[in-house]
Amino acid sequence: MTQKSAKFSDAAKRRRDFEREALPHLDSLYAAALRLTRRPSDAEDLVQESMLKAFRFWDSFEAGTNARAWLLRIVTNTFINRHRRKARERAVFDGVLADPVGEGVMSRAAMRGLKNADSEADRRLLAGEIQAAMEKLAPQQRLMIQLSDMEGLTYKEIANVVGCPVGTVMSGLHRARKALQKHLIAQAIEFGLVAPEPSTEVAPSPVSLEDFRRQKQAQS
Amino acid sequence: MSSCSMVRRHAGTYLDGELDPTTQLEFEEHLDGCAECQECVAFEVAFRERVHEALGDVQAPASLKQRVLLDLDEAEVQHKRSGALIRIWSPFSKADDSGRGRFSRGSILAAAAAALLLFGGSAIGLGGSGTAGVDSAGLGLGGSSLLEDVVRLHSSALPSDVPEARQETVARYFQGKVRFPVRPMRFDCGNVRLVGARLSNIRDRRAAALYYDANGQRVTMVVLDSPPPALFSGAARVLARGHEVYYRDVHGYTVPIRRQHGLTYLFTGDLARPALLDLVASAHVGR
Ligand SMILES: [Zn+2]
């Protein structure tokens, strides 16, 4: 009897804890899943599968740590595993990030043009273009944008969710944002929001922070 | 000025607050004296605002939460069936005579006689000792897991799914979620309030769970459309307030059963059995 009721209420407590800790993050998880899968129905399936997994592994969650990050990692892993099963998509999470993106130093005119395009219509147009540009990014890049810009996670947390080094998060976010900006500028020029003007500045080396620091030390 | 390209290249990292403190300071010093880099940073800020607008605040569809909750129910049932929670427990064992604790409902029934008029029948439970069938519901016989699910649902005290526990809100909440119209019961006894509702899995089918507060104690009512035929056979039967009330004992909880307008209502609660049976006998579909 005692053992029984202990087990019984353990199960109940486990369920309650899970609902209290995990369910409030459903919107975040769904948003991340949407970035990964791009289709609402796939995103729902992904979250559903992930939540069930999370519940089964709930005992391995360390109370007091960041439940949202833990759940996001499960969503990401579930997504990767699903796609790995389809062998042809082996490169879901690799590859595309290596695409070179220019340093994306755009002309002041372009920057001003984009910044000033903030009538209701312009905004709607740009929002549509950002969405379209997101579609072209790799899933990992879309996820990083989501986690950084929308969820406010740190690089370290993102690295943990995605399963990559922190440096990869930094460069991945940079590339993703530059790719979005590049697309945006091209569209803005097309729509006449920005005057076509070739980007004049080309970033010279060094671009790595380490080189930068070394150079600064040499100067001083 | 050679650091202009550096600042621009890492403007994103700077805005993310992810530069090391020394570099961060150098960036800020540089920005103080460089209008062009300031403009770049301002652009990055504006760009992020646009991204934020474009991606918007995504909300998971309400149906997703329901799917997840039903999955959890299912996972628990599987867990239970796999053995983790299966045990045979007699409500009449010595350990239970303390009358304390939420699982100890079995021993306080003698007082019921005053309030309830007994029917004849094979399985009258009010005598309190070893009546056949009284705990069969816990032994894997017909309808048992169903009753176990009801007890589990109650003892888990899972949160309500409805923001406000008004009769109409609750009725509307279940529309399209279960195959039958759910009308909250009213009770003609004591101080019983509807306090919440939740879509649940009882055995393999969707059921409506309604939460009540009876003088400060929790009562859960589950509404089903088609119960298994074995549900009533072997159940104890009493007459209270002129109504026939069947009940079974499951894991120390009394589970009264009522049928009304083709629907089956299963109750359980933290009340002593007589009080619960009286409450259930006073129940009627609200108007
Ligand atoms: Zn500068």
Short mmCIF file of C-alpha atoms and ligand atoms in Angstrom, two decimals:
data_model
loop_
_atom_site.label_atom_id
_atom_site.label_comp_id
_atom_site.label_asym_id
_atom_site.label_seq_id
_atom_site.Cartn_x
_atom_site.Cartn_y
_atom_site.Cartn_z
CA MET A 1 0.00 0.00 0.00
CA THR A 2 2.64 2.47 1.03
CA GLN A 3 4.87 1.46 -1.84
CA LYS A 4 1.97 1.55 -4.19
CA SER A 5 0.83 4.99 -3.24
CA ALA A 6 4.41 6.24 -3.37
CA LYS A 7 4.76 5.00 -6.91
CA PHE A 8 1.36 6.28 -7.80
CA SER A 9 2.06 9.76 -6.55
CA ASP A 10 5.60 9.70 -7.98
CA ALA A 11 4.08 9.21 -11.40
CA ALA A 12 1.61 11.99 -10.72
CA LYS A 13 4.32 14.32 -9.52
CA ARG A 14 6.49 13.52 -12.52
CA ARG A 15 3.62 14.36 -14.82
CA ARG A 16 2.83 17.58 -12.98
CA ASP A 17 6.48 18.68 -12.96
CA PHE A 18 6.75 17.99 -16.64
CA GLU A 19 3.62 19.93 -17.47
CA ARG A 20 4.73 22.84 -15.34
CA GLU A 21 8.30 22.99 -16.67
CA ALA A 22 7.90 21.95 -20.28
CA LEU A 23 4.49 23.03 -21.52
CA PRO A 24 5.10 26.77 -21.18
CA HIS A 25 7.81 26.44 -23.83
CA LEU A 26 5.52 25.00 -26.45
CA ASP A 27 5.43 28.24 -28.44
CA SER A 28 9.23 28.46 -28.48
CA LEU A 29 9.56 24.85 -29.49
CA TYR A 30 6.98 25.18 -32.21
CA ALA A 31 8.65 28.33 -33.56
CA ALA A 32 12.02 26.56 -33.66
CA ALA A 33 10.44 23.52 -35.29
CA LEU A 34 8.84 25.78 -37.85
CA ARG A 35 12.26 27.22 -38.72
CA LEU A 36 13.64 23.75 -39.12
CA THR A 37 10.83 22.14 -41.09
CA ARG A 38 9.24 25.22 -42.69
CA ARG A 39 5.85 23.49 -42.75
CA PRO A 40 3.35 23.94 -39.92
CA SER A 41 2.14 20.34 -40.02
CA ASP A 42 5.71 19.00 -39.95
CA ALA A 43 6.55 21.40 -37.15
CA GLU A 44 3.61 20.13 -35.10
CA ASP A 45 4.68 16.53 -35.64
CA LEU A 46 8.24 17.37 -34.70
CA VAL A 47 7.22 19.07 -31.48
CA GLN A 48 4.80 16.30 -30.60
CA GLU A 49 7.45 13.64 -31.06
CA SER A 50 10.00 15.71 -29.16
CA MET A 51 7.70 16.33 -26.21
CA LEU A 52 6.98 12.64 -25.86
CA LYS A 53 10.71 11.96 -25.93
CA ALA A 54 11.29 14.70 -23.39
CA PHE A 55 8.65 13.18 -21.11
CA ARG A 56 10.26 9.76 -21.36
CA PHE A 57 13.65 11.23 -20.55
CA TRP A 58 12.31 13.69 -18.03
CA ASP A 59 14.27 12.01 -15.24
CA SER A 60 17.48 13.02 -16.97
CA PHE A 61 16.54 16.68 -16.92
CA GLU A 62 18.39 18.48 -14.15
CA ALA A 63 15.89 20.47 -12.17
CA GLY A 64 16.79 24.12 -11.98
CA THR A 65 18.60 24.20 -15.32
CA ASN A 66 17.23 25.78 -18.45
CA ALA A 67 14.30 23.63 -19.51
CA ARG A 68 13.74 25.61 -22.69
CA ALA A 69 17.29 24.98 -23.92
CA TRP A 70 17.03 21.33 -22.96
CA LEU A 71 13.77 20.95 -24.88
CA LEU A 72 15.12 22.87 -27.87
CA ARG A 73 18.02 20.47 -28.04
CA ILE A 74 15.63 17.55 -28.12
CA VAL A 75 13.65 19.18 -30.93
CA THR A 76 16.87 19.77 -32.87
CA ASN A 77 18.17 16.24 -32.34
CA THR A 78 14.84 14.75 -33.28
CA PHE A 79 14.84 16.80 -36.45
CA ILE A 80 18.38 15.71 -37.35
CA ASN A 81 17.67 12.07 -36.61
CA ARG A 82 14.53 12.10 -38.69
CA HIS A 83 16.34 13.51 -41.65
CA ARG A 84 19.37 11.34 -41.23
CA ARG A 85 17.12 8.38 -41.72
CA LYS A 86 16.58 9.66 -45.18
CA ALA A 87 20.10 9.03 -46.31
CA ARG A 88 20.13 11.49 -49.12
CA GLU A 89 19.70 14.32 -46.67
CA ARG A 90 22.83 13.45 -44.82
CA ALA A 91 23.92 17.04 -45.15
CA VAL A 92 20.93 18.59 -43.39
CA PHE A 93 23.12 20.31 -40.97
CA ASP A 94 26.45 20.43 -42.69
CA GLY A 95 27.66 21.89 -45.88
CA VAL A 96 25.58 24.88 -46.63
CA LEU A 97 27.22 26.88 -43.90
CA ALA A 98 30.49 26.67 -45.75
CA ASP A 99 29.08 28.68 -48.64
CA PRO A 100 31.11 31.82 -48.87
CA VAL A 101 29.21 34.98 -48.18
CA GLY A 102 30.87 38.28 -48.88
CA GLU A 103 31.64 40.37 -45.89
CA GLY A 104 28.48 42.15 -46.81
CA VAL A 105 29.75 45.62 -46.20
CA MET A 106 27.06 47.51 -47.98
CA SER A 107 27.05 51.03 -49.20
CA ARG A 108 25.83 53.74 -46.89
CA ALA A 109 23.17 54.57 -49.43
CA ALA A 110 21.87 51.03 -49.30
CA MET A 111 21.86 50.98 -45.54
CA ARG A 112 20.07 54.31 -45.36
CA GLY A 113 17.63 53.26 -48.01
CA LEU A 114 16.68 50.15 -46.10
CA LYS A 115 16.57 51.91 -42.78
CA ASN A 116 14.35 54.64 -44.11
CA ALA A 117 11.98 52.31 -45.87
CA ASP A 118 9.62 52.11 -42.97
CA SER A 119 6.22 53.06 -44.23
CA GLU A 120 3.61 50.42 -43.49
CA ALA A 121 3.81 49.13 -47.06
CA ASP A 122 7.61 49.05 -47.10
CA ARG A 123 7.69 47.16 -43.86
CA ARG A 124 5.27 44.59 -45.12
CA LEU A 125 7.29 44.22 -48.28
CA LEU A 126 10.54 43.80 -46.38
CA ALA A 127 8.99 41.35 -43.94
CA GLY A 128 7.90 39.23 -46.88
CA GLU A 129 11.36 39.38 -48.36
CA ILE A 130 12.99 38.41 -45.09
CA GLN A 131 10.71 35.42 -44.89
CA ALA A 132 11.56 34.47 -48.44
CA ALA A 133 15.27 34.87 -47.75
CA MET A 134 14.99 32.73 -44.62
CA GLU A 135 13.67 29.93 -46.78
CA LYS A 136 16.92 29.85 -48.68
CA LEU A 137 19.07 29.45 -45.63
CA ALA A 138 20.16 26.09 -44.30
CA PRO A 139 17.96 24.73 -41.49
CA GLN A 140 20.79 25.23 -39.03
CA GLN A 141 21.13 28.88 -39.98
CA ARG A 142 17.41 29.48 -39.68
CA LEU A 143 17.48 27.86 -36.31
CA MET A 144 20.39 30.01 -35.17
CA ILE A 145 18.60 33.18 -36.22
CA GLN A 146 15.50 32.03 -34.39
CA LEU A 147 17.38 31.13 -31.23
CA SER A 148 19.47 34.29 -31.19
CA ASP A 149 17.11 36.97 -32.44
CA MET A 150 13.78 35.62 -31.25
CA GLU A 151 14.64 33.50 -28.24
CA GLY A 152 17.57 35.56 -27.02
CA LEU A 153 19.81 32.60 -26.30
CA THR A 154 23.53 33.15 -25.83
CA TYR A 155 26.04 31.72 -28.31
CA LYS A 156 26.96 29.11 -25.78
CA GLU A 157 23.35 28.04 -25.33
CA ILE A 158 22.84 27.96 -29.09
CA ALA A 159 25.98 25.87 -29.49
CA ASN A 160 24.58 23.48 -26.95
CA VAL A 161 21.22 23.24 -28.72
CA VAL A 162 22.67 22.86 -32.18
CA GLY A 163 25.58 20.69 -31.11
CA CYS A 164 28.45 22.68 -32.56
CA PRO A 165 31.34 24.82 -31.28
CA VAL A 166 30.63 28.38 -30.16
CA GLY A 167 32.79 29.70 -32.99
CA THR A 168 30.50 27.99 -35.47
CA VAL A 169 27.53 29.80 -33.96
CA MET A 170 29.30 33.12 -34.33
CA SER A 171 30.24 32.58 -37.95
CA GLY A 172 26.96 30.85 -38.73
CA LEU A 173 24.91 33.78 -37.45
CA HIS A 174 27.12 36.21 -39.30
CA ARG A 175 26.72 34.38 -42.56
CA ALA A 176 23.01 33.97 -42.09
CA ARG A 177 22.47 37.65 -41.39
CA LYS A 178 24.66 38.75 -44.26
CA ALA A 179 22.81 36.40 -46.59
CA LEU A 180 19.50 37.89 -45.48
CA GLN A 181 20.83 41.41 -45.93
CA LYS A 182 22.21 40.62 -49.34
CA HIS A 183 18.88 39.28 -50.47
CA LEU A 184 17.11 42.24 -48.95
CA ILE A 185 19.31 44.76 -50.70
CA ALA A 186 18.86 43.02 -54.02
CA GLN A 187 15.08 43.07 -53.58
CA ALA A 188 15.08 46.64 -52.32
CA ILE A 189 16.93 47.73 -55.41
CA GLU A 190 14.46 45.83 -57.55
CA PHE A 191 11.52 47.54 -55.84
CA GLY A 192 13.21 50.90 -56.12
CA LEU A 193 13.52 51.38 -52.39
CA VAL A 194 17.27 51.67 -52.72
CA ALA A 195 19.26 53.18 -55.56
CA PRO A 196 21.49 50.65 -57.27
CA GLU A 197 24.99 51.48 -56.22
CA PRO A 198 27.82 49.04 -56.16
CA SER A 199 29.27 48.28 -52.81
CA THR A 200 32.56 50.12 -52.79
CA GLU A 201 34.17 48.88 -49.67
CA VAL A 202 35.82 45.53 -49.58
CA ALA A 203 36.75 44.16 -46.22
CA PRO A 204 40.46 43.74 -45.90
CA SER A 205 41.90 41.15 -43.62
CA PRO A 206 42.07 40.49 -40.77
CA VAL A 207 38.58 39.31 -40.01
CA SER A 208 39.22 37.02 -37.11
CA LEU A 209 39.08 38.47 -33.65
CA GLU A 210 42.34 36.79 -32.75
CA ASP A 211 44.19 38.50 -35.58
CA PHE A 212 42.55 41.73 -34.62
CA ARG A 213 43.76 41.46 -31.06
CA ARG A 214 47.23 40.52 -32.19
CA GLN A 215 47.32 43.52 -34.48
CA LYS A 216 46.18 45.83 -31.73
CA GLN A 217 48.89 44.54 -29.47
CA ALA A 218 51.48 45.08 -32.16
CA GLN A 219 50.33 48.65 -32.58
CA SER A 220 50.51 49.56 -28.92
CA MET B 1 41.13 53.40 -38.65
CA SER B 2 42.12 49.99 -39.82
CA SER B 3 39.71 48.62 -37.25
CA CYS B 4 36.65 49.93 -39.15
CA SER B 5 36.42 46.70 -41.10
CA MET B 6 36.90 44.79 -37.89
CA VAL B 7 34.09 46.61 -36.14
CA ARG B 8 31.78 46.16 -39.09
CA ARG B 9 32.66 42.54 -39.55
CA HIS B 10 31.82 41.82 -35.94
CA ALA B 11 29.02 44.30 -35.42
CA GLY B 12 26.63 41.39 -35.03
CA THR B 13 28.67 39.75 -32.33
CA TYR B 14 29.04 43.12 -30.66
CA LEU B 15 25.27 43.62 -30.64
CA ASP B 16 24.77 40.10 -29.37
CA GLY B 17 26.92 41.06 -26.41
CA GLU B 18 29.22 38.16 -27.12
CA LEU B 19 32.56 39.96 -27.50
CA ASP B 20 35.06 39.50 -24.76
CA PRO B 21 35.08 42.53 -22.44
CA THR B 22 38.35 43.98 -23.74
CA THR B 23 37.30 43.84 -27.36
CA GLN B 24 33.89 45.16 -26.45
CA LEU B 25 35.53 48.20 -24.86
CA GLU B 26 37.72 48.77 -27.91
CA PHE B 27 34.67 48.57 -30.15
CA GLU B 28 32.88 51.15 -28.06
CA GLU B 29 35.86 53.48 -28.09
CA HIS B 30 36.06 53.14 -31.82
CA LEU B 31 32.36 53.73 -32.29
CA ASP B 32 32.55 56.90 -30.23
CA GLY B 33 34.83 58.42 -32.80
CA CYS B 34 33.58 56.85 -36.03
CA ALA B 35 30.30 58.02 -37.52
CA GLU B 36 30.46 55.52 -40.36
CA CYS B 37 30.76 52.53 -38.08
CA GLN B 38 27.98 53.98 -35.93
CA GLU B 39 25.82 54.01 -39.00
CA CYS B 40 26.65 50.39 -39.71
CA VAL B 41 25.75 49.38 -36.20
CA ALA B 42 22.54 51.38 -36.37
CA PHE B 43 21.71 49.57 -39.59
CA GLU B 44 22.32 46.20 -37.95
CA VAL B 45 19.98 47.22 -35.16
CA ALA B 46 17.29 48.30 -37.61
CA PHE B 47 17.81 45.11 -39.60
CA ARG B 48 17.22 43.00 -36.52
CA GLU B 49 14.04 44.85 -35.78
CA ARG B 50 12.86 43.98 -39.26
CA VAL B 51 13.78 40.34 -38.79
CA HIS B 52 11.90 40.36 -35.54
CA GLU B 53 8.86 41.81 -37.26
CA ALA B 54 9.10 39.38 -40.13
CA LEU B 55 9.42 36.27 -38.03
CA GLY B 56 6.84 37.49 -35.57
CA ASP B 57 5.80 35.85 -32.37
CA VAL B 58 4.89 32.36 -33.35
CA GLN B 59 2.20 30.65 -31.34
CA ALA B 60 1.77 26.94 -31.26
CA PRO B 61 -1.74 25.91 -32.36
CA ALA B 62 -3.99 24.96 -29.46
CA SER B 63 -4.47 21.53 -30.99
CA LEU B 64 -0.77 20.85 -30.55
CA LYS B 65 -1.02 21.18 -26.80
CA GLN B 66 -3.93 18.75 -26.82
CA ARG B 67 -1.97 16.27 -28.91
CA VAL B 68 0.96 16.50 -26.53
CA LEU B 69 -1.24 16.03 -23.46
CA LEU B 70 -2.95 13.01 -24.95
CA ASP B 71 0.47 11.57 -25.78
CA LEU B 72 1.50 11.99 -22.18
CA ASP B 73 -1.66 10.20 -21.03
CA GLU B 74 -0.90 7.40 -23.42
CA ALA B 75 2.73 7.21 -22.31
CA GLU B 76 1.62 6.93 -18.70
CA VAL B 77 -0.82 4.18 -19.48
CA GLN B 78 1.85 2.24 -21.35
CA HIS B 79 4.22 2.80 -18.47
CA LYS B 80 1.60 1.42 -16.13
CA ARG B 81 0.81 -1.56 -18.35
CA SER B 82 4.48 -2.37 -18.63
CA GLY B 83 4.35 -3.16 -14.96
CA ALA B 84 5.65 -0.12 -13.21
CA LEU B 85 2.39 0.57 -11.46
CA ILE B 86 0.68 -2.75 -11.39
CA ARG B 87 0.07 -4.23 -8.01
CA ILE B 88 -2.79 -5.78 -6.23
CA TRP B 89 -4.03 -3.90 -3.32
CA SER B 90 -6.84 -4.68 -1.00
CA PRO B 91 -8.78 -1.81 0.44
CA PHE B 92 -9.35 -3.90 3.52
CA SER B 93 -5.79 -4.51 4.49
CA LYS B 94 -4.66 -3.50 7.96
CA ALA B 95 -2.42 -0.77 6.68
CA ASP B 96 -5.45 1.06 5.52
CA ASP B 97 -7.26 1.21 8.79
CA SER B 98 -5.57 4.40 9.80
CA GLY B 99 -8.09 6.26 7.72
CA ARG B 100 -5.36 8.72 6.89
CA GLY B 101 -3.81 9.60 3.60
CA ARG B 102 -5.39 10.06 0.24
CA PHE B 103 -5.56 6.38 -0.57
CA SER B 104 -7.35 5.44 2.59
CA ARG B 105 -10.97 5.73 1.78
CA GLY B 106 -11.99 2.20 2.44
CA SER B 107 -12.53 2.23 6.14
CA ILE B 108 -14.76 5.17 6.74
CA LEU B 109 -17.85 3.82 5.21
CA ALA B 110 -19.82 2.68 8.19
CA ALA B 111 -21.24 6.14 8.62
CA ALA B 112 -22.76 5.89 5.20
CA ALA B 113 -25.67 3.85 6.36
CA ALA B 114 -27.36 6.84 7.88
CA ALA B 115 -27.38 8.78 4.67
CA LEU B 116 -27.94 6.03 2.20
CA LEU B 117 -30.59 3.45 1.82
CA LEU B 118 -29.16 0.17 0.72
CA PHE B 119 -30.42 -1.81 -2.19
CA GLY B 120 -30.32 -5.51 -2.29
CA GLY B 121 -27.87 -6.99 -4.69
CA SER B 122 -24.83 -9.09 -4.91
CA ALA B 123 -22.22 -6.54 -4.26
CA ILE B 124 -23.24 -4.15 -1.61
CA GLY B 125 -20.13 -2.45 -0.48
CA LEU B 126 -21.32 -0.61 2.55
CA GLY B 127 -20.73 -3.44 4.95
CA GLY B 128 -17.10 -2.75 4.47
CA SER B 129 -15.62 -6.21 4.47
CA GLY B 130 -14.49 -8.34 1.61
CA THR B 131 -17.51 -7.91 -0.61
CA ALA B 132 -17.04 -9.70 -3.87
CA GLY B 133 -16.25 -7.47 -6.76
CA VAL B 134 -15.65 -4.32 -4.84
CA ASP B 135 -12.02 -4.09 -5.73
CA SER B 136 -12.20 -6.23 -8.82
CA ALA B 137 -11.94 -2.99 -10.68
CA GLY B 138 -8.32 -2.88 -9.65
CA LEU B 139 -7.55 -6.40 -10.75
CA GLY B 140 -7.71 -6.11 -14.47
CA LEU B 141 -11.28 -7.26 -14.93
CA GLY B 142 -13.74 -5.63 -17.27
CA GLY B 143 -13.73 -1.88 -17.16
CA SER B 144 -10.92 -1.79 -14.69
CA SER B 145 -8.21 0.13 -16.46
CA LEU B 146 -10.86 2.62 -17.27
CA LEU B 147 -11.57 3.17 -13.60
CA GLU B 148 -7.87 3.19 -12.84
CA ASP B 149 -7.46 5.91 -15.40
CA VAL B 150 -10.18 7.91 -13.70
CA VAL B 151 -8.48 7.55 -10.33
CA ARG B 152 -5.12 8.35 -11.84
CA LEU B 153 -6.53 11.42 -13.48
CA HIS B 154 -7.93 12.61 -10.19
CA SER B 155 -4.88 11.84 -8.10
CA SER B 156 -2.56 13.52 -10.58
CA ALA B 157 -4.42 16.79 -10.10
CA LEU B 158 -3.37 17.93 -13.55
CA PRO B 159 -4.03 21.56 -14.33
CA SER B 160 -7.25 22.74 -15.90
CA ASP B 161 -7.28 23.57 -19.60
CA VAL B 162 -9.92 26.25 -19.42
CA PRO B 163 -9.11 29.79 -18.33
CA GLU B 164 -12.32 30.28 -16.44
CA ALA B 165 -14.57 27.65 -15.01
CA ARG B 166 -17.97 28.88 -16.14
CA GLN B 167 -20.50 26.32 -17.29
CA GLU B 168 -20.75 27.78 -20.80
CA THR B 169 -16.98 28.14 -21.20
CA VAL B 170 -16.45 24.53 -20.24
CA ALA B 171 -19.23 23.26 -22.48
CA ARG B 172 -17.82 25.23 -25.38
CA TYR B 173 -14.30 24.05 -24.65
CA PHE B 174 -15.24 20.45 -25.28
CA GLN B 175 -17.11 21.14 -28.51
CA GLY B 176 -15.34 19.32 -31.33
CA LYS B 177 -12.92 17.70 -28.89
CA VAL B 178 -15.19 14.91 -27.77
CA ARG B 179 -17.98 13.29 -29.75
CA PHE B 180 -20.75 14.21 -27.36
CA PRO B 181 -22.02 17.42 -25.83
CA VAL B 182 -20.57 18.03 -22.39
CA ARG B 183 -22.82 19.78 -19.95
CA PRO B 184 -21.36 20.34 -16.52
CA MET B 185 -23.32 18.74 -13.71
CA ARG B 186 -24.87 20.74 -10.91
CA PHE B 187 -25.15 19.44 -7.40
CA ASP B 188 -27.97 20.04 -4.97
CA CYS B 189 -25.84 19.55 -1.94
CA GLY B 190 -23.34 21.53 0.03
CA ASN B 191 -21.09 24.00 -1.59
CA VAL B 192 -19.95 22.49 -4.87
CA ARG B 193 -18.29 24.64 -7.49
CA LEU B 194 -17.03 23.89 -10.96
CA VAL B 195 -13.36 24.86 -10.92
CA GLY B 196 -11.85 23.51 -14.12
CA ALA B 197 -11.90 21.11 -17.04
CA ARG B 198 -9.47 19.09 -19.04
CA LEU B 199 -9.54 16.90 -22.12
CA SER B 200 -8.29 13.46 -21.13
CA ASN B 201 -7.62 10.00 -22.37
CA ILE B 202 -9.59 7.46 -20.43
CA ARG B 203 -8.43 4.15 -21.66
CA ASP B 204 -8.28 4.54 -25.42
CA ARG B 205 -10.90 7.16 -25.82
CA ARG B 206 -11.24 10.82 -25.32
CA ALA B 207 -13.18 11.89 -22.34
CA ALA B 208 -14.10 15.13 -20.69
CA ALA B 209 -12.83 15.65 -17.17
CA LEU B 210 -14.47 18.29 -15.02
CA TYR B 211 -13.02 19.48 -11.77
CA TYR B 212 -15.18 20.47 -8.85
CA ASP B 213 -14.49 21.86 -5.46
CA ALA B 214 -16.76 20.42 -2.77
CA ASN B 215 -16.37 22.33 0.43
CA GLY B 216 -12.66 22.66 -0.20
CA GLN B 217 -12.11 19.09 -1.41
CA ARG B 218 -11.39 18.06 -4.96
CA VAL B 219 -13.87 16.05 -6.95
CA THR B 220 -13.24 14.91 -10.50
CA MET B 221 -16.03 13.99 -12.87
CA VAL B 222 -15.31 12.18 -16.11
CA VAL B 223 -17.85 12.07 -18.92
CA LEU B 224 -17.80 9.22 -21.41
CA ASP B 225 -20.17 8.28 -24.20
CA SER B 226 -19.85 4.51 -24.34
CA PRO B 227 -18.57 2.66 -21.31
CA PRO B 228 -17.58 -1.00 -21.50
CA PRO B 229 -20.54 -3.27 -20.65
CA ALA B 230 -18.72 -4.77 -17.69
CA LEU B 231 -18.63 -1.48 -15.91
CA PHE B 232 -21.79 -2.04 -13.90
CA SER B 233 -21.59 -5.75 -13.33
CA GLY B 234 -20.08 -6.30 -9.94
CA ALA B 235 -20.43 -2.71 -8.95
CA ALA B 236 -21.92 -1.92 -5.59
CA ARG B 237 -25.32 -0.28 -5.68
CA VAL B 238 -26.93 2.09 -3.27
CA LEU B 239 -29.99 4.25 -3.22
CA ALA B 240 -29.46 7.83 -2.25
CA ARG B 241 -31.78 10.76 -2.63
CA GLY B 242 -34.05 8.51 -4.60
CA HIS B 243 -31.38 7.74 -7.18
CA GLU B 244 -29.64 4.50 -7.84
CA VAL B 245 -25.93 5.05 -7.56
CA TYR B 246 -23.43 2.43 -8.55
CA TYR B 247 -19.88 2.59 -7.40
CA ARG B 248 -16.68 0.65 -7.40
CA ASP B 249 -13.57 0.89 -5.32
CA VAL B 250 -10.29 1.45 -7.05
CA HIS B 251 -7.02 1.90 -5.22
CA GLY B 252 -8.80 3.18 -2.18
CA TYR B 253 -10.89 5.65 -4.10
CA THR B 254 -14.60 5.28 -4.39
CA VAL B 255 -15.71 5.74 -7.97
CA PRO B 256 -19.47 6.33 -8.24
CA ILE B 257 -21.00 5.88 -11.66
CA ARG B 258 -24.11 7.56 -13.03
CA ARG B 259 -25.84 7.28 -16.37
CA GLN B 260 -27.86 10.13 -17.69
CA HIS B 261 -29.11 10.98 -21.17
CA GLY B 262 -26.98 8.25 -22.72
CA LEU B 263 -23.76 9.46 -21.17
CA THR B 264 -21.78 7.88 -18.40
CA TYR B 265 -20.47 9.98 -15.54
CA LEU B 266 -17.67 8.68 -13.36
CA PHE B 267 -16.75 10.50 -10.20
CA THR B 268 -14.05 10.33 -7.68
CA GLY B 269 -12.82 12.67 -5.03
CA ASP B 270 -11.04 13.35 -1.81
CA LEU B 271 -14.28 13.05 0.13
CA ALA B 272 -15.25 10.21 2.40
CA ARG B 273 -17.42 7.70 0.59
CA PRO B 274 -20.78 8.67 2.12
CA ALA B 275 -20.27 12.31 1.28
CA LEU B 276 -19.16 11.48 -2.23
CA LEU B 277 -22.10 9.15 -2.85
CA ASP B 278 -24.50 11.74 -1.51
CA LEU B 279 -22.95 14.37 -3.71
CA VAL B 280 -23.19 12.17 -6.77
CA ALA B 281 -26.80 11.31 -6.01
CA SER B 282 -27.61 15.01 -5.95
CA ALA B 283 -26.04 15.59 -9.36
CA HIS B 284 -28.10 16.58 -12.34
CA VAL B 285 -27.34 18.10 -15.68
CA GLY B 286 -27.44 21.81 -15.12
CA ARG B 287 -30.00 24.22 -16.34
ZN ZN C 1 35.00 52.90 -38.05
#
